[in-house]
Amino acid sequence: MGLLSEGSPLSWKETKKWADTVRNQGILQFINLYHKLKNRQNDVLKWGDEVEYMIIKFDHDRKIAQVSLRASDVLDYMHQKEKENPSEVRSLWHPEFGAYMVEATPSKPYGGLTSHFNIVEANMQARREEIKEALVAGESLMCLTSFPRLGCEDFTDPPTKPNPHKGALCSLFFPDEAVYGNHPRFKTLARNIRERRGKKVIINIPIYKDANTRSPFVEDLTSLGDDGQGAKAALPDHIYMDAMGFGMGCCCLQVTFQACNIRESRVLYDQLAPICPIMMALSAASPVQRGYLSERDCRWDIVSASVDDRTNQELGFEPLVDDRFRINKSRYDTIDSYLSPEGEKFNDLDVVYDRDVYQQLRDAGIDHLLAQHVAHLFIRDPISLFSEKLHLNNEEDTDHFENIQSTNWQSMRFKPPPPNSSIGWRVEFRPMEVQLTEFENAAFVVFVVLLTRVILSYQLNFLIPVSKVDENHKEAQKKDAVRGSTFWFRRDVMTCDSPPEAACMKCKASDQSEYMKMTINEIINGKDSGFPGLVPLIKKFLSSVDVDVDTQCTIQQYLGLMQRRASGELMTTARWIREYIHNHPMYRQDSVVSQQINYDLLNTADKIQTGDLLCPELLGSFQSKTKDDIPNAIQKAENCYDHVNSGGQLEDCYSHLNCVEGES
Ligand code: ADP
Ligand code: MG
Ligand code: MG
Ligand code: MG
């Protein structure tokens, strides 16, 4: 979840007092950083995934599955091992919001070799092997975007009780004990968000109305200790949730790429923004919330509402007196503006930004688009602050900048290099939901990385108005959007700069408007008359690149999965979960996912993940090689790393956009 500073958290009142200082210093830090690094050139492609997991506790006798609140023990164990045997470390383990969550990344980023696509899955698989010894009997590490019965009675192991009157969350459903406790950051964030907005967060997701679902669907919350606040906030026919844990307690799949320079990172940030809703819909995996089937397949709006710290004034419910801006979006939301010059004409949203910060950035020689982006991030208050981190050296430190940056959770993140490091300008792709198996997670990650290579090599243009991307982002979360929805997409993605081998895939449609509505199938697989499709473009690109046979075979499987998910031939995870519930003998067509259904669902999902159960409707006949041959796959991974470390070079055609121009 971004920066994790150690130390003693300040109260919200104290934090608020320091807000201007943090912003003023944070901007100076960004300006210094920018001028130091704006001309940084020739960084090579590096990239890495982040996978988030839940530790699930199965009680096979009682037939229940719960979240196990042992993440801090598990992480302590993993970190100890890391310390003892640093040379054996293949993955890094990080805390996340939930006391039942962990995040893992590869220990080193992958590089520009095409063979690295062949080791992602093995690395993910190795993580599971590594963490096994830290788990206790009955526990399983699962990639679940949302735990179906999060916030229901008896959902944690050990048992806990929410306290609506005291603590960080004050939730009717979600106990403070289910928030990661070893580091104060997470509880502080939750408390400060609640205190800043002056009330608990309000999350309402439309319930899926089945034949026997109560209508209107209204819950009596008094028995949970509601003082009337909940009843007022809960909308009829919606699943009501009241705590940060419902959003930040979800898992996701992210990818970060290093660009050769700042210009390329701005291009990738922009070009991938319209891809966000498409990949979110394809990766949809969270149709159940707080024990009820919902009308949505994705977590996004839940997370967004779960950290929405806007006050009534900022929301426009009251006149602006103490606060500074009317703000259209939560801190966790889609991007508001493109960053590259090509994107400028598509910036059709009214971007809220701090005019003084903007002017300061402009006076420091920063161009309009970047200044607007940073000044937009800086409309927010710092939402957690540690007493040890108040006084910094603005020439060397960037903590205040990072404080604001890392609590602006947007669909794409533009990541400047950390000070005094070998790391270059990066972008992070953040919309995807996590999949059950390593095979699927690797497929999604590899697909996105390959797409970046095609975008750069063929100089593709996916830009459409940002407002249309936002429309898509809403659409993408709807039930079965892959099959039922259409999305704004650019009609002709080729540019004047596309090389001839790509230009042959130019759109042949006669209608000249720049963008149109397409299905995910058309976007991924192409249309007979016109749009080439993202997978055919990737395949075309791959045919011009040197890829060893084994890697080629792996990539074909990943692309095949994408194609068949997009066509609806294979199910999304969300659809699979829905069908499983509908077909469960104990499901009463009332939208309720009971303890027993939840247990059976997760038990089945766990078996699919381990490979003990085949699931052709989800995975087709695709086979993960690494299942049988983990040691070999890991060895291969090591060899690849060694190759990079001993100066192995990037394959030329597979590298970057012309790495010549600096930032003007
Ligand atoms: P955050 O949580 O802030 O998004 P993490 O450190 O959890 O960041 O994950 C960052 C990802 O970026 C990891 O997969 C890591 O391997 C990868 N990574 C590390 N260094 C680089 C780099 N120089 N370029 C691109 N990716 C990198
Ligand atoms: Mg994370
Ligand atoms: Mg991370
Ligand atoms: Mg991340």
XYZ file of C-alpha atoms and ligand atoms in Angstrom:
694
model
C 0.000 0.000 0.000
C 2.922 2.296 -0.536
C 5.282 3.953 1.861
C 5.628 2.433 5.287
C 7.380 4.872 7.580
C 8.283 3.598 11.000
C 7.413 5.494 14.118
C 4.792 7.083 16.330
C 1.669 8.277 14.566
C 0.235 11.705 15.322
C -3.426 12.217 16.150
C -5.609 13.555 13.345
C -5.696 16.986 15.016
C -1.904 17.126 15.122
C -1.614 15.796 11.591
C -3.986 18.485 10.342
C -1.844 21.174 12.006
C 1.136 19.950 10.056
C -0.699 19.601 6.739
C 0.520 22.853 5.193
C 4.088 22.172 6.265
C 4.001 18.700 4.759
C 2.613 20.063 1.489
C 5.004 23.017 1.315
C 8.013 20.835 1.988
C 6.677 18.022 -0.162
C 6.528 20.333 -3.162
C 10.066 21.551 -2.587
C 11.146 17.935 -2.359
C 9.430 17.137 -5.647
C 10.979 20.151 -7.381
C 14.451 19.175 -6.186
C 13.940 15.595 -7.202
C 12.590 16.589 -10.580
C 15.535 18.808 -11.417
C 18.020 16.222 -10.270
C 16.445 13.437 -12.305
C 14.574 14.982 -15.241
C 17.432 14.239 -17.628
C 18.053 10.748 -16.402
C 18.330 8.615 -19.548
C 18.720 5.097 -20.824
C 17.275 3.204 -17.930
C 16.454 -0.283 -19.097
C 13.126 -2.007 -18.853
C 12.643 -3.457 -15.409
C 9.339 -4.568 -14.071
C 7.777 -6.482 -11.252
C 4.454 -7.693 -9.971
C 2.803 -7.299 -6.587
C 0.451 -10.060 -5.546
C -1.705 -9.728 -2.450
C -2.877 -12.784 -0.542
C -5.248 -13.715 2.227
C -4.409 -16.284 4.866
C -7.508 -18.446 5.071
C -8.203 -20.814 7.945
C -10.252 -23.882 7.117
C -12.039 -25.769 9.835
C -12.978 -28.915 7.949
C -14.943 -30.382 10.837
C -17.168 -27.384 11.369
C -17.143 -26.638 7.648
C -16.175 -23.011 7.988
C -13.548 -20.861 6.322
C -12.346 -17.711 8.049
C -9.651 -15.113 7.596
C -6.709 -15.941 9.823
C -5.368 -12.900 11.677
C -1.815 -14.173 11.715
C -0.207 -12.027 9.044
C 2.180 -10.387 11.485
C 3.472 -13.760 12.766
C 3.821 -15.029 9.237
C 5.667 -11.891 8.138
C 7.961 -12.006 11.179
C 8.872 -15.524 10.222
C 9.492 -14.630 6.581
C 11.554 -11.578 7.487
C 13.639 -13.596 9.913
C 14.368 -16.105 7.170
C 15.247 -13.259 4.848
C 17.775 -11.966 7.361
C 19.335 -15.347 7.988
C 19.700 -16.325 4.366
C 19.733 -13.210 2.226
C 21.189 -15.089 -0.734
C 18.208 -17.457 -0.810
C 15.623 -14.713 -0.979
C 13.457 -15.002 -4.058
C 10.562 -12.881 -2.966
C 9.898 -10.038 -0.590
C 6.981 -10.066 1.828
C 5.166 -6.944 2.863
C 2.362 -6.118 5.290
C -1.002 -5.003 3.975
C -4.093 -3.452 5.502
C -5.725 -6.639 6.743
C -4.320 -8.603 9.671
C -5.048 -11.574 7.396
C -3.242 -10.177 4.335
C 0.292 -10.313 2.994
C 1.818 -8.974 -0.181
C 4.714 -10.471 -2.101
C 6.943 -9.174 -4.867
C 9.869 -10.807 -6.614
C 13.086 -10.104 -4.712
C 14.540 -8.398 -7.768
C 12.639 -6.823 -10.612
C 12.548 -8.663 -13.915
C 14.471 -7.230 -16.822
C 14.255 -6.867 -20.549
C 14.941 -10.454 -21.534
C 11.968 -12.127 -23.140
C 12.832 -15.258 -21.163
C 11.807 -13.402 -18.018
C 8.208 -13.900 -19.060
C 8.867 -17.547 -18.438
C 9.879 -17.156 -14.795
C 7.114 -14.966 -13.388
C 4.853 -17.889 -12.688
C 7.668 -19.946 -11.188
C 8.542 -17.098 -8.887
C 4.910 -16.756 -7.796
C 4.808 -20.497 -7.232
C 8.011 -20.404 -5.232
C 6.478 -17.788 -2.912
C 3.827 -20.273 -1.924
C 6.421 -22.914 -1.240
C 8.425 -20.471 0.846
C 5.550 -19.325 2.997
C 4.189 -22.822 3.617
C 6.399 -23.397 6.624
C 5.089 -20.219 8.245
C 1.491 -21.405 8.011
C -0.168 -23.629 10.606
C -2.487 -26.581 10.107
C -5.692 -25.636 8.324
C -4.262 -22.429 6.891
C -3.951 -21.744 3.208
C -2.545 -18.811 1.281
C -5.211 -17.717 -1.166
C -5.470 -15.109 -3.871
C -8.971 -13.832 -3.201
C -9.852 -10.323 -4.250
C -12.508 -10.134 -1.574
C -13.295 -12.562 1.191
C -16.977 -13.345 0.587
C -18.029 -13.144 4.231
C -15.814 -10.254 5.276
C -17.577 -8.464 8.114
C -20.061 -11.267 8.786
C -20.466 -12.904 12.154
C -17.617 -15.252 12.988
C -15.451 -14.341 9.976
C -12.099 -14.222 11.769
C -9.833 -16.730 13.427
C -9.318 -16.169 16.337
C -12.851 -14.898 16.962
C -13.285 -11.143 17.348
C -16.155 -8.730 17.904
C -16.479 -5.391 16.175
C -16.823 -2.391 18.466
C -19.002 0.336 16.949
C -18.259 2.732 19.799
C -14.496 2.598 20.208
C -11.220 2.211 18.359
C -9.953 2.999 14.879
C -12.863 1.808 12.722
C -15.952 2.016 14.989
C -17.546 -0.411 12.556
C -20.703 -2.435 13.048
C -19.075 -5.296 11.171
C -15.292 -5.037 10.928
C -13.258 -5.419 14.158
C -10.069 -3.412 14.704
C -8.265 -6.713 15.308
C -8.698 -7.537 11.622
C -6.519 -4.523 10.732
C -2.792 -5.240 10.563
C -1.568 -4.190 13.953
C 2.197 -4.564 14.029
C 2.626 -1.303 12.212
C 0.572 1.685 13.342
C 0.179 2.993 9.799
C -2.961 1.100 8.891
C -5.066 1.823 11.957
C -3.906 5.415 11.894
C -5.019 5.774 8.288
C -8.421 4.331 9.119
C -8.898 6.515 12.185
C -7.728 9.694 10.464
C -9.896 9.156 7.410
C -12.900 8.741 9.683
C -12.013 11.750 11.801
C -11.228 13.931 8.823
C -14.583 13.305 7.179
C -16.312 13.669 10.526
C -18.103 10.355 10.283
C -17.586 6.758 9.290
C -17.056 5.913 5.634
C -20.202 4.888 3.763
C -20.099 2.122 1.191
C -23.260 1.009 -0.625
C -23.058 -1.589 -3.373
C -26.255 -2.672 -5.162
C -27.336 -6.113 -4.048
C -27.960 -8.812 -6.646
C -31.726 -9.357 -6.550
C -32.487 -13.039 -6.833
C -35.942 -14.687 -6.834
C -36.120 -14.869 -3.025
C -34.105 -11.806 -2.067
C -36.015 -9.609 0.373
C -37.511 -6.674 -1.441
C -36.834 -3.954 -0.657
C -33.644 -5.265 0.875
C -33.241 -3.398 4.172
C -31.289 -4.723 7.131
C -32.020 -4.080 10.774
C -28.678 -2.965 12.184
C -29.797 -2.222 15.736
C -28.802 -5.638 17.034
C -25.242 -4.870 15.888
C -25.213 -1.732 18.015
C -26.236 0.834 15.417
C -27.183 4.174 16.948
C -29.098 5.223 13.844
C -26.052 6.352 11.830
C -25.920 3.061 9.965
C -29.643 2.958 9.245
C -29.369 6.469 7.787
C -26.330 5.669 5.681
C -27.486 2.306 4.336
C -29.410 2.559 1.063
C -32.292 0.185 0.395
C -31.414 -2.647 -1.999
C -27.727 -2.153 -1.295
C -25.095 -3.995 0.692
C -24.000 -1.434 3.267
C -20.444 -1.378 4.621
C -18.933 1.113 7.029
C -15.189 0.607 7.311
C -11.901 1.016 5.473
C -11.332 -2.716 5.880
C -14.024 -3.576 3.348
C -11.990 -1.837 0.642
C -8.351 -1.904 1.666
C -8.992 -5.385 3.003
C -9.376 -6.564 -0.606
C -6.464 -8.003 -2.562
C -5.240 -6.933 -5.972
C -2.597 -7.537 -8.596
C -0.307 -4.689 -9.637
C 2.570 -4.253 -12.070
C 5.302 -1.602 -12.067
C 7.500 -0.794 -15.081
C 10.624 1.267 -15.367
C 10.780 3.540 -18.387
C 13.947 4.656 -20.131
C 13.293 8.257 -19.181
C 10.636 10.571 -17.837
C 9.073 11.099 -21.246
C 8.549 7.407 -21.795
C 7.061 7.037 -18.325
C 4.552 9.771 -19.136
C 3.644 8.059 -22.405
C 3.114 4.722 -20.661
C 1.077 6.324 -17.890
C -1.259 7.801 -20.492
C -1.476 4.884 -22.867
C -2.229 2.408 -20.117
C -4.937 4.558 -18.519
C -7.602 3.578 -21.104
C -6.525 -0.054 -20.680
C -7.299 0.017 -16.927
C -11.061 -0.576 -17.141
C -10.585 -3.268 -19.774
C -8.175 -5.234 -17.613
C -10.300 -4.678 -14.538
C -13.332 -6.201 -16.272
C -11.261 -9.136 -17.542
C -9.833 -9.777 -14.100
C -13.156 -9.302 -12.257
C -13.132 -11.502 -9.157
C -15.212 -10.007 -6.343
C -18.974 -10.550 -6.729
C -19.741 -11.161 -3.045
C -19.604 -8.574 -0.258
C -20.368 -9.086 3.413
C -22.074 -12.383 2.726
C -24.322 -11.169 -0.111
C -24.125 -11.520 -3.857
C -23.864 -8.066 -5.380
C -24.611 -6.561 -8.774
C -20.913 -5.723 -9.166
C -18.012 -7.965 -10.118
C -15.128 -5.712 -9.033
C -13.815 -4.189 -5.828
C -12.879 -0.737 -7.159
C -15.795 1.426 -5.993
C -15.714 -0.263 -2.613
C -12.080 0.617 -2.043
C -12.748 4.086 -3.347
C -15.549 4.718 -0.830
C -13.653 2.942 1.940
C -10.912 5.618 2.026
C -12.981 8.597 0.976
C -11.876 11.218 3.503
C -13.687 14.168 1.905
C -15.584 16.449 4.239
C -19.133 17.669 3.615
C -17.645 20.919 2.378
C -15.372 19.158 -0.092
C -18.261 16.993 -1.219
C -20.335 20.080 -1.912
C -22.985 19.396 0.751
C -22.015 22.502 2.718
C -20.497 25.857 1.718
C -16.689 25.886 1.598
C -15.600 27.561 4.813
C -12.679 25.687 6.351
C -11.789 23.473 3.456
C -10.180 24.627 0.260
C -11.715 22.700 -2.624
C -14.804 21.011 -3.944
C -13.386 17.597 -4.786
C -14.942 15.286 -7.381
C -13.262 12.027 -6.484
C -12.009 9.997 -3.562
C -8.287 9.679 -2.877
C -8.630 6.186 -4.332
C -9.956 6.671 -7.835
C -9.215 6.889 -11.522
C -6.686 9.335 -12.930
C -7.965 12.817 -13.748
C -5.574 13.857 -16.473
C -3.059 12.591 -18.983
C 0.589 13.548 -18.635
C 2.011 13.426 -22.168
C 1.638 16.207 -24.748
C -0.352 13.807 -26.956
C -2.798 13.367 -24.099
C -3.467 17.028 -23.514
C -6.348 17.382 -25.936
C -8.140 14.491 -24.233
C -7.990 16.073 -20.784
C -11.679 16.935 -20.687
C -12.294 16.620 -16.948
C -12.377 19.609 -14.685
C -9.168 18.784 -12.816
C -9.242 20.148 -9.289
C -5.788 21.376 -8.377
C -4.040 23.686 -5.967
C -3.352 26.911 -7.923
C -0.544 28.041 -5.621
C 1.225 24.716 -5.809
C 0.709 24.731 -9.568
C 2.240 28.198 -9.893
C 5.159 27.221 -7.703
C 5.824 24.206 -9.921
C 5.486 26.299 -13.094
C 7.866 28.911 -11.681
C 10.305 26.092 -11.035
C 10.273 25.222 -14.735
C 7.833 22.315 -14.664
C 5.465 22.045 -17.626
C 1.709 22.486 -17.398
C 0.678 18.827 -17.508
C 3.068 17.578 -14.854
C 2.465 20.634 -12.678
C -1.287 20.065 -12.930
C -0.881 16.394 -12.000
C 1.207 17.116 -8.917
C -0.955 20.084 -7.894
C -3.941 17.744 -8.167
C -2.343 15.195 -5.830
C -1.623 18.043 -3.437
C -5.265 19.020 -2.901
C -5.251 16.250 -0.300
C -4.154 16.518 3.314
C -1.504 14.133 4.571
C -3.660 11.481 6.184
C -1.063 9.932 8.433
C 2.070 11.426 9.847
C 4.759 10.160 12.190
C 6.458 12.383 14.733
C 9.913 11.132 13.735
C 9.312 12.246 10.162
C 8.381 15.884 10.633
C 11.739 17.515 10.083
C 13.436 16.524 6.875
C 16.212 17.708 4.632
C 14.388 18.781 1.491
C 17.489 18.372 -0.631
C 17.820 14.697 0.215
C 14.522 13.396 1.542
C 11.237 12.969 -0.275
C 9.099 11.603 2.529
C 6.653 14.501 2.539
C 6.162 14.231 -1.194
C 5.809 10.450 -0.850
C 3.350 10.913 1.995
C 0.891 12.710 -0.294
C 1.774 10.659 -3.387
C 1.375 7.259 -1.721
C -2.064 8.099 -0.305
C -3.378 9.146 -3.721
C -4.363 5.670 -4.834
C -5.102 6.143 -8.529
C -5.694 3.629 -11.290
C -2.236 4.504 -12.637
C 0.626 5.828 -10.537
C 3.457 7.936 -11.866
C 6.444 7.027 -9.713
C 9.461 9.363 -9.706
C 12.799 7.744 -8.855
C 13.563 7.553 -5.154
C 16.415 9.907 -4.185
C 19.946 8.487 -4.397
C 18.989 5.189 -5.930
C 19.646 3.353 -9.132
C 15.916 3.234 -9.860
C 14.508 5.214 -12.764
C 11.124 6.767 -13.687
C 8.381 4.180 -13.299
C 4.667 3.756 -13.728
C 2.398 1.397 -11.873
C -0.666 -0.320 -13.338
C -3.137 -0.746 -10.481
C -6.672 -1.731 -11.559
C -6.473 -5.539 -11.726
C -8.163 -7.978 -9.391
C -6.141 -10.940 -8.233
C -6.800 -14.396 -9.725
C -6.932 -17.741 -7.957
C -3.925 -19.349 -9.595
C -0.352 -18.418 -10.381
C -0.995 -19.302 -13.992
C -3.700 -16.648 -14.291
C -1.833 -14.007 -12.301
C 1.275 -14.531 -14.409
C -0.850 -14.361 -17.555
C -2.361 -10.997 -16.595
C 0.992 -9.564 -15.603
C 2.786 -10.776 -18.721
C -0.031 -9.541 -20.934
C 0.261 -6.024 -19.536
C 4.049 -5.951 -19.794
C 3.910 -7.212 -23.379
C 1.336 -4.579 -24.179
C 3.720 -1.869 -22.984
C 6.348 -3.204 -25.367
C 3.920 -3.117 -28.272
C 2.729 0.371 -27.375
C 6.306 1.619 -27.423
C 7.552 -0.325 -30.428
C 4.541 0.356 -32.624
C 3.938 3.784 -31.107
C 0.307 2.936 -30.611
C -2.229 5.441 -29.443
C -5.045 4.335 -27.132
C -6.010 7.804 -25.982
C -9.658 8.748 -25.656
C -11.137 11.540 -23.517
C -10.447 10.935 -19.829
C -14.169 11.299 -19.164
C -14.778 8.300 -21.426
C -12.185 6.277 -19.512
C -14.118 7.121 -16.356
C -17.343 5.972 -17.970
C -15.630 2.697 -18.877
C -14.364 2.332 -15.338
C -17.920 2.369 -13.998
C -19.116 -0.002 -16.702
C -16.257 -2.441 -16.093
C -17.435 -3.170 -12.561
C -20.892 -4.309 -13.582
C -21.873 -7.937 -13.353
C -20.371 -9.860 -16.267
C -19.141 -6.728 -18.041
C -16.918 -8.878 -20.247
C -19.972 -10.345 -21.923
C -22.599 -7.710 -21.287
C -20.946 -4.318 -21.630
C -19.373 -2.204 -24.318
C -16.519 0.199 -23.767
C -15.282 3.349 -25.408
C -12.132 2.511 -27.280
C -10.014 4.199 -29.877
C -11.032 3.188 -33.375
C -7.602 3.430 -34.959
C -4.707 2.803 -32.620
C -1.980 3.218 -35.238
C -0.145 6.529 -35.541
C 1.885 8.195 -38.297
C 4.910 6.913 -36.420
C 3.827 3.292 -36.385
C 6.295 1.165 -38.336
C 5.121 -0.419 -41.615
C 4.794 -3.913 -40.133
C 2.295 -2.511 -37.647
C 0.557 -0.142 -40.017
C -0.700 -3.103 -42.018
C -3.019 -3.713 -39.085
C -4.518 -0.292 -39.416
C -8.235 0.113 -38.976
C -10.074 0.050 -42.261
C -13.365 1.417 -41.048
C -14.719 4.339 -42.988
C -16.419 6.174 -40.150
C -13.832 8.652 -38.992
C -14.821 9.474 -35.407
C -11.843 8.816 -33.143
C -13.443 6.401 -30.731
C -16.394 4.062 -30.560
C -17.965 1.464 -28.290
C -16.523 -2.054 -28.465
C -16.935 -5.247 -26.521
C -13.986 -6.622 -24.578
C -13.893 -9.449 -27.080
C -13.434 -6.971 -29.917
C -10.818 -4.999 -28.012
C -8.763 -8.078 -27.113
C -9.364 -10.294 -30.150
C -10.128 -7.755 -32.864
C -12.956 -7.279 -35.324
C -13.096 -8.647 -38.824
C -13.574 -5.260 -40.359
C -11.249 -2.872 -38.709
C -9.912 -3.009 -35.210
C -6.886 -5.353 -35.022
C -7.258 -6.411 -31.373
C -4.673 -6.248 -28.633
C -3.673 -9.913 -28.703
C -3.161 -10.014 -32.498
C -1.022 -6.869 -32.137
C 1.037 -8.535 -29.429
C 1.406 -11.661 -31.559
C 2.500 -9.622 -34.532
C 5.052 -7.895 -32.363
C 6.317 -11.167 -30.907
C 6.880 -12.583 -34.361
C 9.574 -9.953 -34.851
C 11.301 -10.604 -31.545
C 13.712 -13.320 -30.598
C 11.909 -15.561 -28.122
C 13.092 -19.029 -27.151
C 10.697 -21.877 -27.876
C 9.863 -22.583 -24.276
C 9.041 -18.975 -23.464
C 7.091 -18.699 -26.696
C 4.979 -21.611 -25.580
C 4.311 -20.059 -22.169
C 3.357 -16.725 -23.699
C 0.989 -18.433 -26.142
C -0.816 -20.026 -23.216
C -1.125 -16.695 -21.421
C -2.414 -14.953 -24.522
C -4.782 -17.840 -25.121
C -6.229 -17.425 -21.651
C -6.781 -13.706 -22.281
C -8.430 -14.384 -25.616
C -10.793 -16.978 -24.297
C -11.673 -14.963 -21.207
C -12.390 -12.005 -23.464
C -14.605 -14.031 -25.773
C -16.555 -15.378 -22.813
C -15.577 -18.933 -23.678
C -13.787 -19.117 -20.336
C -15.320 -17.570 -17.255
C -13.978 -14.646 -15.317
C -13.284 -15.495 -11.682
C -16.345 -13.459 -10.703
C -18.612 -15.386 -13.025
C -17.200 -18.662 -11.778
C -17.866 -17.657 -8.161
C -21.424 -16.603 -9.026
C -22.162 -19.852 -10.826
C -20.680 -21.890 -8.017
C -22.981 -20.186 -5.526
C -26.049 -20.474 -7.744
C -25.422 -24.184 -8.183
C -24.774 -24.875 -4.519
C -27.525 -27.115 -3.096
C -27.850 -24.911 -0.022
C -28.234 -21.644 -1.899
C -31.779 -20.361 -1.463
C -31.958 -17.797 -4.288
C -31.887 -15.096 -1.627
C -28.438 -13.575 -2.414
C -27.088 -14.951 0.879
C -23.692 -16.648 0.917
C -23.840 -18.699 4.079
C -20.961 -20.063 6.142
C -21.357 -23.439 4.504
C -21.495 -22.099 0.934
C -18.498 -19.901 1.685
C -16.595 -22.894 3.023
C -17.373 -25.060 0.010
C -16.570 -22.249 -2.405
C -13.193 -21.478 -0.849
C -12.340 -25.123 -0.378
C -12.997 -25.701 -4.066
C -11.047 -22.576 -5.027
C -8.160 -23.787 -2.900
C -8.115 -27.121 -4.702
C -8.105 -25.357 -8.054
C -5.191 -23.273 -6.911
C -3.168 -26.312 -5.824
C -4.014 -28.136 -9.031
C -5.864 -30.919 -7.207
C -9.015 -29.988 -9.050
C -9.229 -29.131 -12.720
C -11.454 -26.228 -13.602
C -11.795 -26.124 -17.380
C -14.539 -23.483 -17.277
C -12.036 -21.092 -15.688
C -8.738 -22.279 -17.119
C -9.598 -24.222 -20.235
C -7.060 -26.870 -21.036
C -4.144 -24.583 -20.326
C -1.464 -26.208 -18.283
C 0.894 -24.583 -15.915
C 4.278 -26.221 -16.363
C 5.603 -24.925 -13.119
C 3.228 -27.019 -11.060
C 5.199 -30.174 -11.741
C 8.573 -28.704 -12.046
C 9.062 -25.920 -9.565
C 12.753 -26.570 -8.812
C 13.585 -26.538 -12.495
C 11.579 -23.371 -13.078
C 13.286 -21.689 -10.166
C 16.694 -22.712 -11.423
C 15.807 -21.209 -14.744
C 14.810 -18.019 -12.982
C 18.149 -17.882 -11.210
C 20.005 -18.359 -14.467
C 18.096 -15.495 -16.036
C 18.924 -13.218 -13.152
C 22.570 -14.195 -13.350
C 22.526 -13.374 -16.996
C 21.237 -9.885 -16.284
C 23.619 -9.343 -13.422
C 26.625 -10.395 -15.435
C 25.846 -7.721 -17.967
C 23.470 -9.602 -20.230
C 22.054 -7.128 -22.649
C 18.556 -6.276 -23.664
C 17.398 -7.589 -26.939
C 17.348 -4.500 -29.062
C 14.022 -4.638 -30.786
C 12.465 -5.421 -27.482
C 13.603 -2.361 -25.658
C 12.341 1.167 -25.669
C 10.940 4.145 -27.394
C 13.707 6.278 -28.881
C 15.645 6.931 -25.773
C 17.042 10.244 -26.904
C 14.847 13.089 -25.835
C 15.017 14.407 -22.334
C 12.211 16.184 -20.611
C 11.717 19.619 -22.051
P 4.414 -0.222 -4.025
O 3.768 -1.026 -2.963
O 4.889 1.112 -3.594
O 3.592 -0.113 -5.257
P 6.356 -2.406 -4.137
O 7.734 -2.173 -3.679
O 5.463 -3.235 -3.316
O 5.743 -0.952 -4.464
O 6.369 -3.089 -5.579
C 7.047 -2.532 -6.621
C 7.271 -3.497 -7.745
O 8.197 -2.862 -8.605
C 7.899 -4.824 -7.361
O 7.374 -5.851 -8.144
C 9.372 -4.646 -7.703
O 9.997 -5.864 -8.094
C 9.280 -3.743 -8.885
N 10.498 -2.950 -9.073
C 11.517 -2.765 -8.247
N 12.464 -1.985 -8.796
C 12.000 -1.648 -9.996
C 12.495 -0.861 -11.052
N 13.657 -0.247 -10.975
N 11.733 -0.744 -12.124
C 10.532 -1.342 -12.214
N 10.008 -2.105 -11.258
C 10.740 -2.262 -10.161
Mg -0.353 -3.726 -1.839
Mg 3.518 -2.974 -2.679
Mg 1.775 -1.164 -5.547
